[in-house]
PDB file of C-alpha atoms and ligand atoms in Angstrom:
ATOM      1  CA  MET A   3       0.000   0.000   0.000  1.00 47.00           C
ATOM      2  CA  SER A   4       1.554   3.309  -0.976  1.00 47.00           C
ATOM      3  CA  SER A   5       1.943   6.001   1.654  1.00 48.00           C
ATOM      4  CA  THR A   6       0.074   8.468  -0.545  1.00 59.00           C
ATOM      5  CA  ASP A   7      -3.003   6.273  -0.843  1.00 77.00           C
ATOM      6  CA  GLN A   8      -6.106   8.005   0.437  1.00 76.00           C
ATOM      7  CA  ILE A   9      -7.583   4.887   1.998  1.00 85.00           C
ATOM      8  CA  SER A  10      -6.180   2.960   4.920  1.00 89.00           C
ATOM      9  CA  ALA A  11      -8.164  -0.236   4.241  1.00 95.00           C
ATOM     10  CA  LYS A  12      -6.425  -3.074   2.457  1.00 96.00           C
ATOM     11  CA  ILE A  13      -8.403  -3.615  -0.747  1.00 97.00           C
ATOM     12  CA  ILE A  14      -8.415  -7.150  -2.166  1.00 98.00           C
ATOM     13  CA  ALA A  15     -10.112  -8.263  -5.389  1.00 98.00           C
ATOM     14  CA  VAL A  16     -11.133 -11.938  -5.444  1.00 98.00           C
ATOM     15  CA  ALA A  17     -10.891 -12.763  -9.122  1.00 98.00           C
ATOM     16  CA  ASN A  18     -10.752 -15.565 -11.662  1.00 97.00           C
ATOM     17  CA  GLN A  19     -12.572 -15.368 -14.985  1.00 96.00           C
ATOM     18  CA  LYS A  20     -13.348 -19.056 -14.741  1.00 96.00           C
ATOM     19  CA  GLY A  21     -16.877 -19.641 -13.406  1.00 96.00           C
ATOM     20  CA  GLY A  22     -17.693 -21.636 -10.294  1.00 96.00           C
ATOM     21  CA  VAL A  23     -14.171 -21.862  -8.865  1.00 97.00           C
ATOM     22  CA  GLY A  24     -15.049 -20.572  -5.395  1.00 98.00           C
ATOM     23  CA  LYS A  25     -14.702 -16.772  -5.698  1.00 98.00           C
ATOM     24  CA  THR A  26     -17.932 -15.983  -3.867  1.00 98.00           C
ATOM     25  CA  THR A  27     -17.486 -18.727  -1.266  1.00 98.00           C
ATOM     26  CA  THR A  28     -13.984 -17.384  -0.608  1.00 98.00           C
ATOM     27  CA  THR A  29     -15.093 -13.743  -0.431  1.00 98.00           C
ATOM     28  CA  ILE A  30     -17.913 -14.493   2.018  1.00 98.00           C
ATOM     29  CA  ASN A  31     -15.991 -16.845   4.285  1.00 98.00           C
ATOM     30  CA  LEU A  32     -12.635 -15.082   4.187  1.00 98.00           C
ATOM     31  CA  GLY A  33     -14.589 -11.904   4.989  1.00 98.00           C
ATOM     32  CA  ALA A  34     -16.369 -13.601   7.885  1.00 98.00           C
ATOM     33  CA  ALA A  35     -13.090 -15.077   9.134  1.00 98.00           C
ATOM     34  CA  LEU A  36     -11.267 -11.731   9.026  1.00 98.00           C
ATOM     35  CA  ALA A  37     -14.236 -10.202  10.870  1.00 98.00           C
ATOM     36  CA  GLU A  38     -14.056 -12.966  13.478  1.00 97.00           C
ATOM     37  CA  HIS A  39     -10.352 -12.168  13.893  1.00 96.00           C
ATOM     38  CA  GLY A  40     -11.402  -8.620  14.853  1.00 96.00           C
ATOM     39  CA  GLN A  41     -10.957  -6.909  11.496  1.00 97.00           C
ATOM     40  CA  ASN A  42     -13.568  -4.452  10.245  1.00 97.00           C
ATOM     41  CA  VAL A  43     -14.527  -5.793   6.817  1.00 98.00           C
ATOM     42  CA  LEU A  44     -16.525  -4.480   3.848  1.00 98.00           C
ATOM     43  CA  LEU A  45     -17.579  -6.897   1.120  1.00 98.00           C
ATOM     44  CA  ILE A  46     -18.371  -5.348  -2.255  1.00 98.00           C
ATOM     45  CA  ASP A  47     -20.538  -7.524  -4.476  1.00 98.00           C
ATOM     46  CA  LEU A  48     -19.272  -6.696  -7.964  1.00 97.00           C
ATOM     47  CA  ASP A  49     -21.085  -9.550  -9.697  1.00 97.00           C
ATOM     48  CA  PRO A  50     -24.487  -8.898 -11.333  1.00 96.00           C
ATOM     49  CA  GLN A  51     -25.437 -12.452 -10.217  1.00 96.00           C
ATOM     50  CA  GLY A  52     -25.508 -11.052  -6.654  1.00 97.00           C
ATOM     51  CA  ASN A  53     -24.484 -14.390  -5.120  1.00 98.00           C
ATOM     52  CA  ALA A  54     -22.504 -12.840  -2.274  1.00 98.00           C
ATOM     53  CA  SER A  55     -25.470 -10.605  -1.405  1.00 98.00           C
ATOM     54  CA  THR A  56     -27.853 -13.575  -1.343  1.00 98.00           C
ATOM     55  CA  GLY A  57     -25.358 -15.690   0.587  1.00 98.00           C
ATOM     56  CA  LEU A  58     -25.167 -13.022   3.273  1.00 98.00           C
ATOM     57  CA  GLY A  59     -28.924 -12.629   3.533  1.00 97.00           C
ATOM     58  CA  VAL A  60     -29.468  -9.350   1.692  1.00 98.00           C
ATOM     59  CA  THR A  61     -33.026  -9.932   0.490  1.00 97.00           C
ATOM     60  CA  PRO A  62     -34.234  -8.248  -2.746  1.00 95.00           C
ATOM     61  CA  ASP A  63     -36.182  -5.616  -0.779  1.00 97.00           C
ATOM     62  CA  ARG A  64     -32.881  -4.496   0.762  1.00 97.00           C
ATOM     63  CA  ARG A  65     -31.228  -3.956  -2.616  1.00 97.00           C
ATOM     64  CA  ALA A  66     -32.753  -0.597  -3.492  1.00 97.00           C
ATOM     65  CA  ILE A  67     -29.233   0.834  -3.412  1.00 97.00           C
ATOM     66  CA  THR A  68     -26.529  -1.328  -4.945  1.00 97.00           C
ATOM     67  CA  THR A  69     -22.929  -1.429  -6.113  1.00 97.00           C
ATOM     68  CA  TYR A  70     -24.128   0.062  -9.387  1.00 95.00           C
ATOM     69  CA  ASP A  71     -25.349   3.242  -7.626  1.00 95.00           C
ATOM     70  CA  PHE A  72     -22.095   3.406  -5.649  1.00 96.00           C
ATOM     71  CA  LEU A  73     -19.987   3.034  -8.830  1.00 95.00           C
ATOM     72  CA  VAL A  74     -21.757   5.696 -10.855  1.00 92.00           C
ATOM     73  CA  GLY A  75     -21.808   8.140  -7.932  1.00 93.00           C
ATOM     74  CA  ASP A  76     -25.553   8.031  -7.292  1.00 94.00           C
ATOM     75  CA  ALA A  77     -25.114   6.717  -3.738  1.00 96.00           C
ATOM     76  CA  SER A  78     -22.733   7.858  -0.989  1.00 96.00           C
ATOM     77  CA  PRO A  79     -20.835   5.295   1.113  1.00 97.00           C
ATOM     78  CA  SER A  80     -23.284   5.676   3.990  1.00 96.00           C
ATOM     79  CA  GLU A  81     -26.227   5.130   1.645  1.00 97.00           C
ATOM     80  CA  ALA A  82     -24.668   2.111  -0.053  1.00 97.00           C
ATOM     81  CA  ILE A  83     -23.036   0.237   2.851  1.00 98.00           C
ATOM     82  CA  GLN A  84     -25.271  -2.043   4.933  1.00 98.00           C
ATOM     83  CA  PRO A  85     -24.512  -4.184   7.979  1.00 98.00           C
ATOM     84  CA  THR A  86     -24.871  -7.981   7.741  1.00 98.00           C
ATOM     85  CA  SER A  87     -25.875 -10.402  10.494  1.00 97.00           C
ATOM     86  CA  VAL A  88     -22.150 -10.936  11.126  1.00 98.00           C
ATOM     87  CA  THR A  89     -20.421  -8.519  13.519  1.00 97.00           C
ATOM     88  CA  ASN A  90     -17.724  -6.437  11.758  1.00 98.00           C
ATOM     89  CA  LEU A  91     -18.925  -7.486   8.288  1.00 98.00           C
ATOM     90  CA  SER A  92     -20.703  -4.976   6.032  1.00 98.00           C
ATOM     91  CA  ILE A  93     -21.740  -5.254   2.406  1.00 98.00           C
ATOM     92  CA  ILE A  94     -22.642  -3.271  -0.668  1.00 98.00           C
ATOM     93  CA  PRO A  95     -25.067  -5.618  -2.447  1.00 98.00           C
ATOM     94  CA  ALA A  96     -25.528  -6.157  -6.187  1.00 97.00           C
ATOM     95  CA  THR A  97     -28.373  -6.798  -8.576  1.00 96.00           C
ATOM     96  CA  THR A  98     -28.482  -7.384 -12.322  1.00 95.00           C
ATOM     97  CA  ASP A  99     -28.352  -3.557 -12.668  1.00 91.00           C
ATOM     98  CA  LEU A 100     -24.624  -3.961 -12.507  1.00 93.00           C
ATOM     99  CA  SER A 101     -24.487  -5.498 -15.960  1.00 91.00           C
ATOM    100  CA  SER A 102     -26.017  -2.283 -17.270  1.00 83.00           C
ATOM    101  CA  ALA A 103     -24.588  -0.919 -20.469  1.00 69.00           C
ATOM    102  CA  ASP A 104     -24.288   2.560 -18.860  1.00 73.00           C
ATOM    103  CA  ILE A 105     -20.942   1.594 -17.388  1.00 77.00           C
ATOM    104  CA  GLU A 106     -19.678   0.687 -20.845  1.00 75.00           C
ATOM    105  CA  LEU A 107     -20.825   4.057 -22.134  1.00 72.00           C
ATOM    106  CA  ILE A 108     -18.950   6.205 -19.647  1.00 78.00           C
ATOM    107  CA  SER A 109     -16.010   7.861 -21.379  1.00 79.00           C
ATOM    108  CA  ASN A 110     -13.051   5.602 -21.901  1.00 75.00           C
ATOM    109  CA  GLU A 111     -10.546   7.176 -19.515  1.00 78.00           C
ATOM    110  CA  LYS A 112     -12.969   7.183 -16.630  1.00 88.00           C
ATOM    111  CA  ARG A 113     -14.811   3.932 -16.790  1.00 92.00           C
ATOM    112  CA  SER A 114     -12.017   1.777 -15.332  1.00 93.00           C
ATOM    113  CA  PHE A 115     -11.691   4.137 -12.364  1.00 95.00           C
ATOM    114  CA  LEU A 116     -15.285   4.153 -11.109  1.00 95.00           C
ATOM    115  CA  LEU A 117     -14.643   1.875  -8.133  1.00 96.00           C
ATOM    116  CA  PHE A 118     -11.269   3.473  -7.406  1.00 96.00           C
ATOM    117  CA  ASP A 119     -12.898   6.914  -7.198  1.00 95.00           C
ATOM    118  CA  ALA A 120     -15.913   5.671  -5.218  1.00 96.00           C
ATOM    119  CA  LEU A 121     -13.662   4.058  -2.597  1.00 96.00           C
ATOM    120  CA  ARG A 122     -11.301   7.027  -2.273  1.00 94.00           C
ATOM    121  CA  GLN A 123     -14.019   9.578  -1.535  1.00 92.00           C
ATOM    122  CA  LEU A 124     -13.565  11.108   1.904  1.00 86.00           C
ATOM    123  CA  PRO A 125     -16.669   9.741   3.687  1.00 88.00           C
ATOM    124  CA  MET A 126     -15.174   6.230   3.387  1.00 91.00           C
ATOM    125  CA  ASP A 127     -12.743   7.165   6.189  1.00 88.00           C
ATOM    126  CA  ALA A 128     -15.524   7.294   8.723  1.00 91.00           C
ATOM    127  CA  PHE A 129     -16.127   3.553   8.390  1.00 95.00           C
ATOM    128  CA  ALA A 130     -12.535   2.660   9.326  1.00 95.00           C
ATOM    129  CA  PHE A 131     -12.481  -0.594   7.388  1.00 97.00           C
ATOM    130  CA  ASP A 132      -9.387  -2.779   7.733  1.00 96.00           C
ATOM    131  CA  TYR A 133     -10.222  -4.903   4.692  1.00 97.00           C
ATOM    132  CA  ILE A 134     -12.376  -4.363   1.622  1.00 98.00           C
ATOM    133  CA  LEU A 135     -12.997  -7.599  -0.310  1.00 98.00           C
ATOM    134  CA  ILE A 136     -14.397  -7.423  -3.836  1.00 98.00           C
ATOM    135  CA  ASP A 137     -16.278 -10.417  -5.246  1.00 98.00           C
ATOM    136  CA  CYS A 138     -15.651 -10.289  -9.018  1.00 98.00           C
ATOM    137  CA  PRO A 139     -17.796 -11.760 -11.801  1.00 97.00           C
ATOM    138  CA  PRO A 140     -16.535 -14.740 -13.853  1.00 97.00           C
ATOM    139  CA  SER A 141     -15.160 -12.539 -16.619  1.00 95.00           C
ATOM    140  CA  LEU A 142     -12.271 -10.198 -17.338  1.00 94.00           C
ATOM    141  CA  ASN A 143     -14.742  -7.433 -18.195  1.00 92.00           C
ATOM    142  CA  ILE A 144     -14.916  -3.775 -17.178  1.00 93.00           C
ATOM    143  CA  LEU A 145     -16.197  -4.727 -13.701  1.00 95.00           C
ATOM    144  CA  THR A 146     -13.209  -6.960 -12.953  1.00 96.00           C
ATOM    145  CA  VAL A 147     -10.887  -4.287 -14.366  1.00 96.00           C
ATOM    146  CA  ASN A 148     -12.519  -1.762 -11.987  1.00 96.00           C
ATOM    147  CA  ALA A 149     -11.769  -4.126  -9.093  1.00 97.00           C
ATOM    148  CA  MET A 150      -8.129  -4.500 -10.158  1.00 98.00           C
ATOM    149  CA  VAL A 151      -7.668  -0.760 -10.610  1.00 97.00           C
ATOM    150  CA  ALA A 152      -9.153  -0.067  -7.169  1.00 97.00           C
ATOM    151  CA  ALA A 153      -7.376  -2.896  -5.323  1.00 97.00           C
ATOM    152  CA  HIS A 154      -3.996  -3.248  -3.660  1.00 97.00           C
ATOM    153  CA  ALA A 155      -3.930  -6.977  -4.331  1.00 97.00           C
ATOM    154  CA  VAL A 156      -5.717  -9.886  -5.973  1.00 98.00           C
ATOM    155  CA  ILE A 157      -6.574 -13.232  -4.434  1.00 98.00           C
ATOM    156  CA  VAL A 158      -7.100 -15.940  -7.053  1.00 97.00           C
ATOM    157  CA  PRO A 159      -9.201 -18.970  -6.102  1.00 98.00           C
ATOM    158  CA  LEU A 160      -8.088 -21.986  -8.115  1.00 96.00           C
ATOM    159  CA  GLN A 161     -10.345 -25.014  -8.242  1.00 95.00           C
ATOM    160  CA  SER A 162      -8.430 -28.236  -7.676  1.00 90.00           C
ATOM    161  CA  GLU A 163      -9.542 -29.661 -11.026  1.00 86.00           C
ATOM    162  CA  PHE A 164      -7.967 -30.549 -14.337  1.00 79.00           C
ATOM    163  CA  PHE A 165      -7.472 -27.427 -16.549  1.00 81.00           C
ATOM    164  CA  ALA A 166      -7.378 -25.209 -13.437  1.00 82.00           C
ATOM    165  CA  LEU A 167      -4.044 -23.683 -14.426  1.00 85.00           C
ATOM    166  CA  GLU A 168      -5.029 -23.115 -18.048  1.00 85.00           C
ATOM    167  CA  GLY A 169      -7.027 -19.928 -17.537  1.00 86.00           C
ATOM    168  CA  LEU A 170      -4.369 -18.401 -15.307  1.00 92.00           C
ATOM    169  CA  SER A 171      -2.203 -16.955 -18.084  1.00 91.00           C
ATOM    170  CA  GLN A 172      -5.098 -14.807 -19.331  1.00 93.00           C
ATOM    171  CA  LEU A 173      -5.724 -13.589 -15.783  1.00 95.00           C
ATOM    172  CA  MET A 174      -2.025 -12.813 -15.269  1.00 94.00           C
ATOM    173  CA  LEU A 175      -1.990 -10.905 -18.557  1.00 95.00           C
ATOM    174  CA  THR A 176      -4.897  -8.739 -17.423  1.00 97.00           C
ATOM    175  CA  ILE A 177      -3.173  -8.070 -14.090  1.00 97.00           C
ATOM    176  CA  ARG A 178       0.001  -7.086 -15.988  1.00 97.00           C
ATOM    177  CA  GLU A 179      -1.980  -4.737 -18.246  1.00 97.00           C
ATOM    178  CA  VAL A 180      -3.655  -3.060 -15.277  1.00 97.00           C
ATOM    179  CA  ARG A 181      -0.229  -2.684 -13.652  1.00 97.00           C
ATOM    180  CA  GLN A 182       1.203  -1.057 -16.770  1.00 97.00           C
ATOM    181  CA  THR A 183      -1.676   1.334 -17.276  1.00 95.00           C
ATOM    182  CA  ALA A 184      -3.644   2.175 -14.149  1.00 96.00           C
ATOM    183  CA  ASN A 185      -2.336   0.580 -10.966  1.00 97.00           C
ATOM    184  CA  LYS A 186       1.438   0.138 -10.786  1.00 96.00           C
ATOM    185  CA  SER A 187       1.456  -1.360  -7.312  1.00 95.00           C
ATOM    186  CA  LEU A 188      -1.199  -4.048  -7.893  1.00 97.00           C
ATOM    187  CA  ARG A 189       0.119  -7.404  -6.742  1.00 95.00           C
ATOM    188  CA  ILE A 190      -1.123 -10.950  -6.377  1.00 96.00           C
ATOM    189  CA  ALA A 191      -1.718 -11.502  -2.676  1.00 96.00           C
ATOM    190  CA  GLY A 192      -1.982 -15.214  -3.264  1.00 96.00           C
ATOM    191  CA  ILE A 193      -3.567 -18.150  -5.019  1.00 97.00           C
ATOM    192  CA  VAL A 194      -5.860 -20.332  -2.956  1.00 97.00           C
ATOM    193  CA  LEU A 195      -6.679 -23.907  -3.913  1.00 97.00           C
ATOM    194  CA  THR A 196     -10.391 -24.546  -3.446  1.00 97.00           C
ATOM    195  CA  MET A 197     -12.607 -27.663  -3.408  1.00 97.00           C
ATOM    196  CA  TYR A 198      -9.572 -29.737  -2.547  1.00 97.00           C
ATOM    197  CA  ASP A 199     -10.136 -33.449  -2.040  1.00 95.00           C
ATOM    198  CA  ARG A 200      -7.263 -35.126  -0.248  1.00 91.00           C
ATOM    199  CA  ARG A 201      -8.313 -38.594  -1.378  1.00 92.00           C
ATOM    200  CA  ASN A 202      -8.318 -37.573  -5.004  1.00 92.00           C
ATOM    201  CA  ASN A 203      -5.070 -37.919  -6.978  1.00 92.00           C
ATOM    202  CA  LEU A 204      -6.166 -35.154  -9.300  1.00 91.00           C
ATOM    203  CA  SER A 205      -6.393 -32.627  -6.446  1.00 93.00           C
ATOM    204  CA  GLN A 206      -2.915 -33.609  -5.345  1.00 93.00           C
ATOM    205  CA  GLN A 207      -1.619 -33.297  -8.895  1.00 92.00           C
ATOM    206  CA  VAL A 208      -3.130 -29.821  -9.332  1.00 92.00           C
ATOM    207  CA  GLU A 209      -1.614 -28.773  -6.011  1.00 94.00           C
ATOM    208  CA  ALA A 210       1.816 -30.124  -6.972  1.00 94.00           C
ATOM    209  CA  ASP A 211       1.651 -28.350 -10.363  1.00 92.00           C
ATOM    210  CA  ALA A 212       0.508 -25.087  -8.794  1.00 93.00           C
ATOM    211  CA  ARG A 213       3.234 -25.124  -6.135  1.00 95.00           C
ATOM    212  CA  GLU A 214       5.881 -26.025  -8.701  1.00 93.00           C
ATOM    213  CA  ASN A 215       4.862 -23.360 -11.217  1.00 91.00           C
ATOM    214  CA  LEU A 216       3.641 -20.581  -8.967  1.00 91.00           C
ATOM    215  CA  GLY A 217       5.796 -21.204  -5.918  1.00 89.00           C
ATOM    216  CA  GLY A 218       5.332 -18.850  -3.008  1.00 91.00           C
ATOM    217  CA  LEU A 219       2.197 -17.332  -4.498  1.00 95.00           C
ATOM    218  CA  VAL A 220       0.175 -20.365  -3.457  1.00 96.00           C
ATOM    219  CA  TYR A 221      -1.205 -20.126   0.079  1.00 97.00           C
ATOM    220  CA  THR A 222      -0.203 -22.951   2.411  1.00 97.00           C
ATOM    221  CA  THR A 223      -3.851 -23.261   3.434  1.00 98.00           C
ATOM    222  CA  VAL A 224      -6.001 -25.259   1.014  1.00 97.00           C
ATOM    223  CA  ILE A 225      -9.799 -25.151   1.142  1.00 98.00           C
ATOM    224  CA  PRO A 226     -11.279 -28.650   1.249  1.00 98.00           C
ATOM    225  CA  ARG A 227     -14.361 -29.707  -0.657  1.00 97.00           C
ATOM    226  CA  ASN A 228     -16.871 -29.437   2.164  1.00 98.00           C
ATOM    227  CA  VAL A 229     -20.626 -29.704   1.924  1.00 98.00           C
ATOM    228  CA  ARG A 230     -21.139 -27.141   4.717  1.00 98.00           C
ATOM    229  CA  LEU A 231     -19.548 -24.474   2.499  1.00 98.00           C
ATOM    230  CA  SER A 232     -22.083 -25.161  -0.250  1.00 98.00           C
ATOM    231  CA  GLU A 233     -25.077 -25.423   2.116  1.00 98.00           C
ATOM    232  CA  ALA A 234     -24.446 -22.235   4.078  1.00 98.00           C
ATOM    233  CA  PRO A 235     -25.605 -19.715   1.397  1.00 98.00           C
ATOM    234  CA  SER A 236     -29.100 -21.217   1.347  1.00 97.00           C
ATOM    235  CA  TYR A 237     -29.300 -20.336   5.060  1.00 98.00           C
ATOM    236  CA  ALA A 238     -28.097 -16.813   4.185  1.00 98.00           C
ATOM    237  CA  LEU A 239     -25.070 -17.268   6.437  1.00 98.00           C
ATOM    238  CA  PRO A 240     -21.315 -17.641   6.050  1.00 98.00           C
ATOM    239  CA  ALA A 241     -20.247 -21.235   6.763  1.00 98.00           C
ATOM    240  CA  LEU A 242     -18.334 -19.836   9.744  1.00 98.00           C
ATOM    241  CA  VAL A 243     -21.662 -19.007  11.365  1.00 98.00           C
ATOM    242  CA  TYR A 244     -23.781 -21.815   9.882  1.00 98.00           C
ATOM    243  CA  ASP A 245     -21.351 -24.523  11.060  1.00 98.00           C
ATOM    244  CA  SER A 246     -18.486 -22.947  12.908  1.00 98.00           C
ATOM    245  CA  ASN A 247     -16.538 -26.166  13.436  1.00 98.00           C
ATOM    246  CA  SER A 248     -16.812 -27.551   9.912  1.00 98.00           C
ATOM    247  CA  ALA A 249     -13.602 -28.301   8.031  1.00 98.00           C
ATOM    248  CA  GLY A 250     -14.473 -25.547   5.531  1.00 98.00           C
ATOM    249  CA  SER A 251     -14.902 -22.933   8.263  1.00 98.00           C
ATOM    250  CA  GLN A 252     -11.633 -23.922   9.913  1.00 98.00           C
ATOM    251  CA  ALA A 253      -9.822 -23.682   6.585  1.00 98.00           C
ATOM    252  CA  TYR A 254     -11.092 -20.145   5.934  1.00 98.00           C
ATOM    253  CA  ARG A 255      -9.986 -19.124   9.459  1.00 98.00           C
ATOM    254  CA  GLU A 256      -6.506 -20.412   8.642  1.00 98.00           C
ATOM    255  CA  LEU A 257      -6.541 -18.588   5.321  1.00 98.00           C
ATOM    256  CA  ALA A 258      -7.506 -15.339   7.066  1.00 98.00           C
ATOM    257  CA  LEU A 259      -4.529 -15.705   9.420  1.00 97.00           C
ATOM    258  CA  GLU A 260      -2.259 -16.279   6.438  1.00 97.00           C
ATOM    259  CA  VAL A 261      -3.654 -13.226   4.603  1.00 97.00           C
ATOM    260  CA  MET A 262      -3.166 -11.074   7.719  1.00 96.00           C
ATOM    261  CA  ALA A 263       0.346 -12.422   8.354  1.00 94.00           C
ATOM    262  CA  LYS A 264       1.411 -11.660   4.776  1.00 87.00           C
ATOM    263  CA  ASP A 265       0.165  -8.091   5.197  1.00 80.00           C
ATOM    264  CA  ASN A 266       2.212  -7.684   8.361  1.00 71.00           C
ATOM    265  CA  ILE A 267       5.327  -8.820   6.541  1.00 63.00           C
ATOM    266  CA  GLN A 268       4.635  -6.340   3.740  1.00 61.00           C
ATOM    267  CA  LEU A 269       4.085  -3.486   6.164  1.00 54.00           C
ATOM    268  CA  LYS A 270       7.283  -4.314   8.021  1.00 52.00           C
ATOM    269  CA  ARG A 271       9.217  -4.370   4.752  1.00 51.00           C
ATOM    270  CA  VAL A 272       8.188  -0.866   3.775  1.00 47.00           C
ATOM    271  CA  SER A 273       8.761   0.760   7.141  1.00 40.00           C
TER     272      SER A 273
HETATM  273  N1  ATP B  29     -14.810 -25.754  -0.859  1.00 71.17           N
HETATM  274  C1  ATP B  29     -16.020 -26.043  -1.363  1.00 71.17           C
HETATM  275  N2  ATP B  29     -16.619 -27.225  -1.063  1.00 71.17           N
HETATM  276  C2  ATP B  29     -17.826 -27.543  -1.587  1.00 71.17           C
HETATM  277  N3  ATP B  29     -18.521 -26.736  -2.399  1.00 71.17           N
HETATM  278  C3  ATP B  29     -17.976 -25.557  -2.736  1.00 71.17           C
HETATM  279  C4  ATP B  29     -16.708 -25.138  -2.225  1.00 71.17           C
HETATM  280  N4  ATP B  29     -16.421 -23.909  -2.724  1.00 71.17           N
HETATM  281  C5  ATP B  29     -17.461 -23.564  -3.506  1.00 71.17           C
HETATM  282  N5  ATP B  29     -18.395 -24.547  -3.527  1.00 71.17           N
HETATM  283  C6  ATP B  29     -19.651 -24.575  -4.279  1.00 71.17           C
HETATM  284  O1  ATP B  29     -19.320 -24.522  -5.670  1.00 71.17           O
HETATM  285  C7  ATP B  29     -20.183 -23.653  -6.374  1.00 71.17           C
HETATM  286  C8  ATP B  29     -19.389 -22.506  -6.984  1.00 71.17           C
HETATM  287  O2  ATP B  29     -18.813 -21.756  -5.927  1.00 71.17           O
HETATM  288  P1  ATP B  29     -18.816 -20.155  -5.937  1.00 71.17           P
HETATM  289  O3  ATP B  29     -20.188 -19.649  -6.200  1.00 71.17           O
HETATM  290  O4  ATP B  29     -18.127 -19.705  -4.716  1.00 71.17           O
HETATM  291  O5  ATP B  29     -17.903 -19.920  -7.198  1.00 71.17           O
HETATM  292  P2  ATP B  29     -17.696 -18.570  -8.038  1.00 71.17           P
HETATM  293  O6  ATP B  29     -16.321 -18.627  -8.593  1.00 71.17           O
HETATM  294  O7  ATP B  29     -18.057 -17.399  -7.229  1.00 71.17           O
HETATM  295  O8  ATP B  29     -18.791 -18.758  -9.194  1.00 71.17           O
HETATM  296  P3  ATP B  29     -19.168 -17.647 -10.309  1.00 71.17           P
HETATM  297  O9  ATP B  29     -18.031 -17.676 -11.262  1.00 71.17           O
HETATM  298  O10 ATP B  29     -20.471 -18.116 -10.878  1.00 71.17           O
HETATM  299  O11 ATP B  29     -19.301 -16.342  -9.588  1.00 71.17           O
HETATM  300  C9  ATP B  29     -21.219 -23.186  -5.367  1.00 71.17           C
HETATM  301  O12 ATP B  29     -22.331 -24.035  -5.439  1.00 71.17           O
HETATM  302  C10 ATP B  29     -20.508 -23.357  -4.024  1.00 71.17           C
HETATM  303  O13 ATP B  29     -21.400 -23.569  -2.956  1.00 71.17           O
HETATM  304 MG1   MG B  30     -19.401 -15.836  -7.682  1.00 71.17          MG
END
């Protein structure tokens, strides 16, 4: 985080253009785990599917103001940010509005900076967030680019399946482009293996390949395939609340500690 940045929160985009790899599950449960560890967390639902909003119990009647309004400047932070049932975890919810063509129509230089500008407006300070997690859509579109321009770092969920590594080069290319054009200091916070099945050779093979090719970028913590993680959204709760002791919940707690520890190292290095 640069010393001239106008926001003290650590902003992390959770991104992978591949669908169904665990972005939303990671955003919700990493958010809940960071909150449980005492961090003040904002989750921004940047996916028109609105899965993170549904998974955290934001019913349609509570989506009158959404990420879309926040992005285009029609809603202030205090209008857009809502509490969730989890202490220390707030959300800006999304609806299909977010796929609106208006964003595409905003002049070229500005349209990648909508989220950056919205998050750096002064009233954000009052919320004193430690972490802002952005749940990206399964695409490298203008919304994901907005997340990467606004963020300090990207977390990439990687499903422990065959072909998992194939889409990564496209994602890395986009990150490199954003670095070259709009956000020099953007980095990859880490890659997290999701839906990992210890008894499955394929999972082990994907893990071995990822660690060999991507080295230290891969978090030590792996997220197991765990039915509690997939059930929790239908109860409108993070797995950490729905079944606190489940293997999935424990794994996301570990991941949160790893994310926080990496940040401490970074902060120490700059000072
Ligand atoms: N570790 C896990 N164990 C079991 N099920 C999981 C796990 N992680 C995610 N799932 C399930 O897999 C599906 C896809 O997960 P999720 O919605 O988090 O992926 P996504 O990358 O956000 O998808 P999209 O690209 O559509 O936004 C969901 O049904 C979710 O409940
Ligand atoms: Mg999702």
